[in-house]
JSON list of C-alpha atoms in Angstrom, two decimals:
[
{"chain": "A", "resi": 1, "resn": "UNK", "atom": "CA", "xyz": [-23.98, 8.89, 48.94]},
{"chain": "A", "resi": 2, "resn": "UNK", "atom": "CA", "xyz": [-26.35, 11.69, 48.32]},
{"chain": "A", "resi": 3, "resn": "UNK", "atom": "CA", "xyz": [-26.94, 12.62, 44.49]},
{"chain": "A", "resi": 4, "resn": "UNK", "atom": "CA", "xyz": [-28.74, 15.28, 43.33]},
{"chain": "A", "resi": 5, "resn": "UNK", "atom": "CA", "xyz": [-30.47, 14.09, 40.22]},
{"chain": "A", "resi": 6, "resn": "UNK", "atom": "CA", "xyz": [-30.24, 16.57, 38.02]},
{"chain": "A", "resi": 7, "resn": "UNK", "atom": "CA", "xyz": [-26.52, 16.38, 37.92]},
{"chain": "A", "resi": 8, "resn": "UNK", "atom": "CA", "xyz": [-26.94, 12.65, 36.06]},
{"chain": "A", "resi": 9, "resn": "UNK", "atom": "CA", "xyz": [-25.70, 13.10, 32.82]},
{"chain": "A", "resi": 10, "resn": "UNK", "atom": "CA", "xyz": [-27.66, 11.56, 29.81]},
{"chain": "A", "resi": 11, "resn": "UNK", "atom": "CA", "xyz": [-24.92, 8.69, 29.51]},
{"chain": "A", "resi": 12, "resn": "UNK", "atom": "CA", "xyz": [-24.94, 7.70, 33.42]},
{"chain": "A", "resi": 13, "resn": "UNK", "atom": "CA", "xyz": [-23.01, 8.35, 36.12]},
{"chain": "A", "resi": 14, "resn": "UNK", "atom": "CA", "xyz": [-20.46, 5.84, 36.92]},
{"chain": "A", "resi": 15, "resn": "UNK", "atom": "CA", "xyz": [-18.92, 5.88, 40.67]},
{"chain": "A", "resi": 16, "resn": "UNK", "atom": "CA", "xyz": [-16.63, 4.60, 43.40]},
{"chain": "A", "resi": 17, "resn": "UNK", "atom": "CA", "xyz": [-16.65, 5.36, 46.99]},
{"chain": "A", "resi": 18, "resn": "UNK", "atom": "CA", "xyz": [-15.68, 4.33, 50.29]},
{"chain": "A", "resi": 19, "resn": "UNK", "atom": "CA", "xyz": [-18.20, 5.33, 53.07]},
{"chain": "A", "resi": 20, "resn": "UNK", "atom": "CA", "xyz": [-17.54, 5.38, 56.85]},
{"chain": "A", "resi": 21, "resn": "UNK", "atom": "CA", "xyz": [-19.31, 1.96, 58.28]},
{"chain": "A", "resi": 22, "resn": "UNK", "atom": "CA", "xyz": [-21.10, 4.40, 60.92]},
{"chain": "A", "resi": 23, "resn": "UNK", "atom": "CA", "xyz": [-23.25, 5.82, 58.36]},
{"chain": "A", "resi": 24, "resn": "UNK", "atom": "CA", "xyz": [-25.15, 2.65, 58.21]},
{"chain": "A", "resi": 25, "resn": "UNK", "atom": "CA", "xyz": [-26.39, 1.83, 61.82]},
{"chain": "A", "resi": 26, "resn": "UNK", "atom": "CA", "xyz": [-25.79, -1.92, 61.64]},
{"chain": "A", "resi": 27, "resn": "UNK", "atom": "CA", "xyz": [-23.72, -2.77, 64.84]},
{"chain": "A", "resi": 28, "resn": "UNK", "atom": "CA", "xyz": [-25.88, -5.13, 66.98]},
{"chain": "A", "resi": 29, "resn": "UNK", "atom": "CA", "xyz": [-23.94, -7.55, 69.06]},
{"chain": "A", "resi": 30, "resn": "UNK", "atom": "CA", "xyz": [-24.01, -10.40, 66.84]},
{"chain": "A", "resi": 31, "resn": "UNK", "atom": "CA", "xyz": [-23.71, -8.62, 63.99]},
{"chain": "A", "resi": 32, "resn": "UNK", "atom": "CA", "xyz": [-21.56, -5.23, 63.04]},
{"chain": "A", "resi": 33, "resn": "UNK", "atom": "CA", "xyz": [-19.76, -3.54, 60.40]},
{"chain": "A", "resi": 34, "resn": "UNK", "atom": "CA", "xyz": [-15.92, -4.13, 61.07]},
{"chain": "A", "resi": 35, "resn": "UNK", "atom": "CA", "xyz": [-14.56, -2.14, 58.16]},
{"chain": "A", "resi": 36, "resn": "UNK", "atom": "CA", "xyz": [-15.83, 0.96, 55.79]},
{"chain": "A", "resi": 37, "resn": "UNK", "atom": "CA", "xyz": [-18.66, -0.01, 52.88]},
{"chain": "A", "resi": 38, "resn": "UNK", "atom": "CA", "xyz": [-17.44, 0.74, 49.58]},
{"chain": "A", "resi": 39, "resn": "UNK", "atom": "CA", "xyz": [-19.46, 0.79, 46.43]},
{"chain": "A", "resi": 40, "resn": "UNK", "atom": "CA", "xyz": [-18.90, 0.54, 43.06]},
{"chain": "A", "resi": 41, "resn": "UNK", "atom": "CA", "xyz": [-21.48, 1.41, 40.71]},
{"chain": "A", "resi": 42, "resn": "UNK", "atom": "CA", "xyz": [-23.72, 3.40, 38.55]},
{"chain": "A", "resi": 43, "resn": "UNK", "atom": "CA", "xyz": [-26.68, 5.57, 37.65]},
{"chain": "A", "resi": 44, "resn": "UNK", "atom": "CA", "xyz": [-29.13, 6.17, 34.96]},
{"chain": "A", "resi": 45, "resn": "UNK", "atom": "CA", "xyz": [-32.00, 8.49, 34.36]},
{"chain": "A", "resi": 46, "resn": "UNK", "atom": "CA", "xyz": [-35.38, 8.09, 32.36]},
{"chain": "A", "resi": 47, "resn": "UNK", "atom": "CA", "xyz": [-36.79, 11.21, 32.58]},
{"chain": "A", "resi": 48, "resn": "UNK", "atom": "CA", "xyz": [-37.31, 11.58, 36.67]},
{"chain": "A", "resi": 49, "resn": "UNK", "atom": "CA", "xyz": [-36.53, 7.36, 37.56]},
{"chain": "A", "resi": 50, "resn": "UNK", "atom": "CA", "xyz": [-33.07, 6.81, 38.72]},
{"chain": "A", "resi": 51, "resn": "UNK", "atom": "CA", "xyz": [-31.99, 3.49, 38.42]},
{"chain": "A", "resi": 52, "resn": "UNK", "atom": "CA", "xyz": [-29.10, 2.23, 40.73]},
{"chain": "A", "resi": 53, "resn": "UNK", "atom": "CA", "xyz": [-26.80, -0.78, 39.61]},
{"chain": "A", "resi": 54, "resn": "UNK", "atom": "CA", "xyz": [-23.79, -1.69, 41.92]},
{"chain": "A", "resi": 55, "resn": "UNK", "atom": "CA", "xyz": [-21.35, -3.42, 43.99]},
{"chain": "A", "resi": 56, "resn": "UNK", "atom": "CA", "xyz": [-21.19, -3.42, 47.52]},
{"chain": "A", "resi": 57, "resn": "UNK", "atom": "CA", "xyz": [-18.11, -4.48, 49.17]},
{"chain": "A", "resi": 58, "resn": "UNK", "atom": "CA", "xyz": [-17.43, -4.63, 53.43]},
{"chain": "A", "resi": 59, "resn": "UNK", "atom": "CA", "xyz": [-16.90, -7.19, 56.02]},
{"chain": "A", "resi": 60, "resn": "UNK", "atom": "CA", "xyz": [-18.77, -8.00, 59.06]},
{"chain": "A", "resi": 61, "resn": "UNK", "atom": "CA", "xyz": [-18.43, -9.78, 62.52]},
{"chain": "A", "resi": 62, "resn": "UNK", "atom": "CA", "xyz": [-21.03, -12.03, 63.12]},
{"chain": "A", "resi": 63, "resn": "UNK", "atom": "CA", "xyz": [-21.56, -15.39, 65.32]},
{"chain": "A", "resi": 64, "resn": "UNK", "atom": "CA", "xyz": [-21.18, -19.01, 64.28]},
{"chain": "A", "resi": 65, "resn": "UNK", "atom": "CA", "xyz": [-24.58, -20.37, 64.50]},
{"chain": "A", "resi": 66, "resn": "UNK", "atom": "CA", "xyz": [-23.78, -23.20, 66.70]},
{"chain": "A", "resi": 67, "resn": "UNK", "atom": "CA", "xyz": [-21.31, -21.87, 68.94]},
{"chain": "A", "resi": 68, "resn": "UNK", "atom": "CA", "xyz": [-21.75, -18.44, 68.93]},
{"chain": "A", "resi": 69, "resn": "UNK", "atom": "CA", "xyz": [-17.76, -17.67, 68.28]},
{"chain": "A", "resi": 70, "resn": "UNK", "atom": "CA", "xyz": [-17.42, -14.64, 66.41]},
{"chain": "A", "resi": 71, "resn": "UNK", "atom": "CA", "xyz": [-16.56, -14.73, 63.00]},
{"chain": "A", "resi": 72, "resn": "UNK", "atom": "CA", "xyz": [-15.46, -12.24, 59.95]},
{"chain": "A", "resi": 73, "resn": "UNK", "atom": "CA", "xyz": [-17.74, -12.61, 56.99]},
{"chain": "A", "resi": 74, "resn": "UNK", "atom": "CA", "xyz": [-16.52, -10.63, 54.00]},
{"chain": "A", "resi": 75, "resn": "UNK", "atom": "CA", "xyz": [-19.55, -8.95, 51.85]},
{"chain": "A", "resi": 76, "resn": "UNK", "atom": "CA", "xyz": [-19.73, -8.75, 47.92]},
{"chain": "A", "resi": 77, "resn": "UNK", "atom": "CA", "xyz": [-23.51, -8.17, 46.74]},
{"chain": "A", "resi": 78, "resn": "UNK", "atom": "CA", "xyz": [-25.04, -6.65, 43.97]},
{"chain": "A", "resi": 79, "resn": "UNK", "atom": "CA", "xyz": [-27.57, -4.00, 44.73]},
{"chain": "A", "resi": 80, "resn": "UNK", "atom": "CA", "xyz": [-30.38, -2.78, 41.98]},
{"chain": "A", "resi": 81, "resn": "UNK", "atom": "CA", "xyz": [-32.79, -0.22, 42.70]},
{"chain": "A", "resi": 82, "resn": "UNK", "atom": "CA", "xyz": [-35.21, 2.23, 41.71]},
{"chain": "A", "resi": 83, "resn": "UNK", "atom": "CA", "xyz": [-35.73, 5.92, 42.78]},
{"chain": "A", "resi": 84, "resn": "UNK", "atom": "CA", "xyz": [-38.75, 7.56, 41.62]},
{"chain": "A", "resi": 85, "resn": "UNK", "atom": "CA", "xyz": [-40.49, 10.46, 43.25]},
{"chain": "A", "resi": 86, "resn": "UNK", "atom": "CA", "xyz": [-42.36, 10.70, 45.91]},
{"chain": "A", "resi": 87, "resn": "UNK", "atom": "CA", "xyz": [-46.10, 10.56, 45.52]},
{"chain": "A", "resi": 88, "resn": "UNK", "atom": "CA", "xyz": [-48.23, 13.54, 46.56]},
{"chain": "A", "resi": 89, "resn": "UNK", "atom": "CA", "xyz": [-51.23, 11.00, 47.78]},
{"chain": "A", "resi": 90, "resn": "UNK", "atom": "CA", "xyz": [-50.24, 10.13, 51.45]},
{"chain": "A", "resi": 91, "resn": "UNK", "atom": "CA", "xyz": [-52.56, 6.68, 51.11]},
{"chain": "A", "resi": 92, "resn": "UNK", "atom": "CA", "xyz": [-50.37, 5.39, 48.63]},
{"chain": "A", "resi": 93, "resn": "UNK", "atom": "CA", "xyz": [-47.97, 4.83, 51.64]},
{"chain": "A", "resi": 94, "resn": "UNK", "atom": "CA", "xyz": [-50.43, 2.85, 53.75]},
{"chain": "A", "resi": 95, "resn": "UNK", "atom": "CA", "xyz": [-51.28, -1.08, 53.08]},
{"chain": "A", "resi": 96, "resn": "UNK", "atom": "CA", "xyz": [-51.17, -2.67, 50.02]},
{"chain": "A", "resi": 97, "resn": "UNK", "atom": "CA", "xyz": [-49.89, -5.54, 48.90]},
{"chain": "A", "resi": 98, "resn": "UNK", "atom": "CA", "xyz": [-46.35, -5.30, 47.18]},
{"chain": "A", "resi": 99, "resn": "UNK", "atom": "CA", "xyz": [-45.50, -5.72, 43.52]},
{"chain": "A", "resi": 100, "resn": "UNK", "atom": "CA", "xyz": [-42.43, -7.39, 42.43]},
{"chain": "A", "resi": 101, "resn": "UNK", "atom": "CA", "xyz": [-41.03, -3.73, 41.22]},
{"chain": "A", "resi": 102, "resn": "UNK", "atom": "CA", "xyz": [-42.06, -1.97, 44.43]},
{"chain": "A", "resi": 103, "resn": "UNK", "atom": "CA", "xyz": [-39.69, -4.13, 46.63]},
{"chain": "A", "resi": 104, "resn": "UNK", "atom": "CA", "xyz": [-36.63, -2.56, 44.68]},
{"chain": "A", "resi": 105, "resn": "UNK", "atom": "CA", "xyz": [-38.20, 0.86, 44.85]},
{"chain": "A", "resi": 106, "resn": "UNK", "atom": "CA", "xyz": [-37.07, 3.69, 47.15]},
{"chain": "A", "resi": 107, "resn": "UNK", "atom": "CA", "xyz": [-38.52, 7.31, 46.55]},
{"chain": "A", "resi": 108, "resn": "UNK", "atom": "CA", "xyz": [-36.74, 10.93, 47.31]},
{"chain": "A", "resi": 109, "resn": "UNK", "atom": "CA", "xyz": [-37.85, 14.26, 47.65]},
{"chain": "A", "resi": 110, "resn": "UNK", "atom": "CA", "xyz": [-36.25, 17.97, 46.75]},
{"chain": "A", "resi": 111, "resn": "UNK", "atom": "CA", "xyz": [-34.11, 15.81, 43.43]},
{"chain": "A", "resi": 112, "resn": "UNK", "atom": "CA", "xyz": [-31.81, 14.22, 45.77]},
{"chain": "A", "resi": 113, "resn": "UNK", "atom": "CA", "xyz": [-31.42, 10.30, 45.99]},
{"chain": "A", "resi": 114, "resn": "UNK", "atom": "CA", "xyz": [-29.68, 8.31, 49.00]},
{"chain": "A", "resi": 115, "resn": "UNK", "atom": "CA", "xyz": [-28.03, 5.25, 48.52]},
{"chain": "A", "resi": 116, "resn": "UNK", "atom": "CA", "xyz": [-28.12, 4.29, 51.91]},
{"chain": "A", "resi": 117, "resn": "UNK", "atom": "CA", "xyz": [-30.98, 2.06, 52.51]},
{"chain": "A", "resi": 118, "resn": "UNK", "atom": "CA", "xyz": [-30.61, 0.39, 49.25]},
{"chain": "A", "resi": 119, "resn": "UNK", "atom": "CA", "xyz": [-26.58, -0.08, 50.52]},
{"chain": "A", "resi": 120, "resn": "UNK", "atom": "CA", "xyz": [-27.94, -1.30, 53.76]},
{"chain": "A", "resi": 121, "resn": "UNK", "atom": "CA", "xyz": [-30.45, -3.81, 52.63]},
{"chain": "A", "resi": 122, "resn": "UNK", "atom": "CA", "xyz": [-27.34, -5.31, 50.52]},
{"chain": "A", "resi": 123, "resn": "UNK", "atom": "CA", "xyz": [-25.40, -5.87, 53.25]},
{"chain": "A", "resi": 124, "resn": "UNK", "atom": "CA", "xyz": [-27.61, -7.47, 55.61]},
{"chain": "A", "resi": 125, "resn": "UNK", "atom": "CA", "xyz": [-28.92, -9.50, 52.50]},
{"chain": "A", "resi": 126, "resn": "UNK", "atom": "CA", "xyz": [-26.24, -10.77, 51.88]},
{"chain": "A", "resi": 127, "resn": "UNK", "atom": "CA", "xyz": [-25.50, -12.55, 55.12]},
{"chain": "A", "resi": 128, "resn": "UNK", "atom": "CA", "xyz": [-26.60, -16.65, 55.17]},
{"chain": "A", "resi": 129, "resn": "UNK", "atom": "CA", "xyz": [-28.81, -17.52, 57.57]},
{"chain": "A", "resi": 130, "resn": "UNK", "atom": "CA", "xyz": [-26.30, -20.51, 58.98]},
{"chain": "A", "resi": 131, "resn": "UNK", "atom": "CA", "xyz": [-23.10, -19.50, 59.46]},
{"chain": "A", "resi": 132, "resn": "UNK", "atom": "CA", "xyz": [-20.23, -21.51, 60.81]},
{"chain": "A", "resi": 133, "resn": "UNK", "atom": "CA", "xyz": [-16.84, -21.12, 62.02]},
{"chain": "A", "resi": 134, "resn": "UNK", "atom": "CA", "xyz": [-15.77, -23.86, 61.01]},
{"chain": "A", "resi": 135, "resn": "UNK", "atom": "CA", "xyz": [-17.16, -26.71, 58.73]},
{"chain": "A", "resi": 136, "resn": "UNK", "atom": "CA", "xyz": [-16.57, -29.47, 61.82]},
{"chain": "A", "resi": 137, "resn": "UNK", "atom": "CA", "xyz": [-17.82, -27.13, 64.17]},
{"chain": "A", "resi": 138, "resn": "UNK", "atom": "CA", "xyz": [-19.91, -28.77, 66.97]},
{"chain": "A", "resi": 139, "resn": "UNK", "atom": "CA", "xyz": [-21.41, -26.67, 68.78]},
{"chain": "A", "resi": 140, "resn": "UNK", "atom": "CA", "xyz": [-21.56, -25.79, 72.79]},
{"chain": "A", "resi": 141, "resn": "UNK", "atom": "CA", "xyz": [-22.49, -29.94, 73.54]},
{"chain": "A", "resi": 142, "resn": "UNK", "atom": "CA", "xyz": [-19.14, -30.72, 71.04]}
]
């Protein structure tokens, strides 16, 4: 999921690809990848800003929220994002508050762009914060 920019073509460069679910690290006991990630989507240059418009497709195993039963929970987010470079002026990287554009930004060094935070923060944003097992489900008192 690594692209080197400068092989972006002036129309975009339109993908699909299925990447192993180790690659992204999430596999806590409550929560882990249970099949590959794959991702549909597309990039764009303006001048050195890559922009990054896709589909991210996986499922996970997760926990009811009540009675802690596992559960698969199939994944299907859009991700946006925005890969510019990375700033010369260390203090740029220390607090500030975030602007509404910087929260979809990611940077990259030596022309090459990852995908796999952006991928990552899909995923685990796409996940509800109550999940059940089943809609009557009752918990551990039930």
């Amino acid at each position: 999921m690594v692209f080197d920019i400068d092989d972006i073509p002036d129309g975009g460069l339109d993908f699909e690809v299925a990447v192993e679910k180790d690659r992204f690290n999430i596999n806590q006991r409550a929560c882990y990848l249970a099949r590959n990630v794959e991702i549909q989507g597309g990039l764009t240059r303006r001048k050195r800003e890559i922009f990054f418009k896709g589909r991210v497709k996986t499922r996970l195993l997760l926990e009811c929220s009540r009675c802690l039963s596992a559960l698969e929970f199939g994944i299907d987010a859009n991700v946006y994002s925005r890969y510019v470079p990375k700033p010369k002026n260390e203090e740029f990287f220390g607090d500030h508050e975030l602007n509404g554009q910087e929260t979809e930004t990611e940077y990259y060094l030596d022309n090459r762009i990852d995908l796999k935070n952006s991928v990552h923060d899909a995923i685990l944003l796409d996940v509800p914060m109550f999940l059940l097992c089943r809609e009557d489900c009752k918990g551990f008192c039930g």
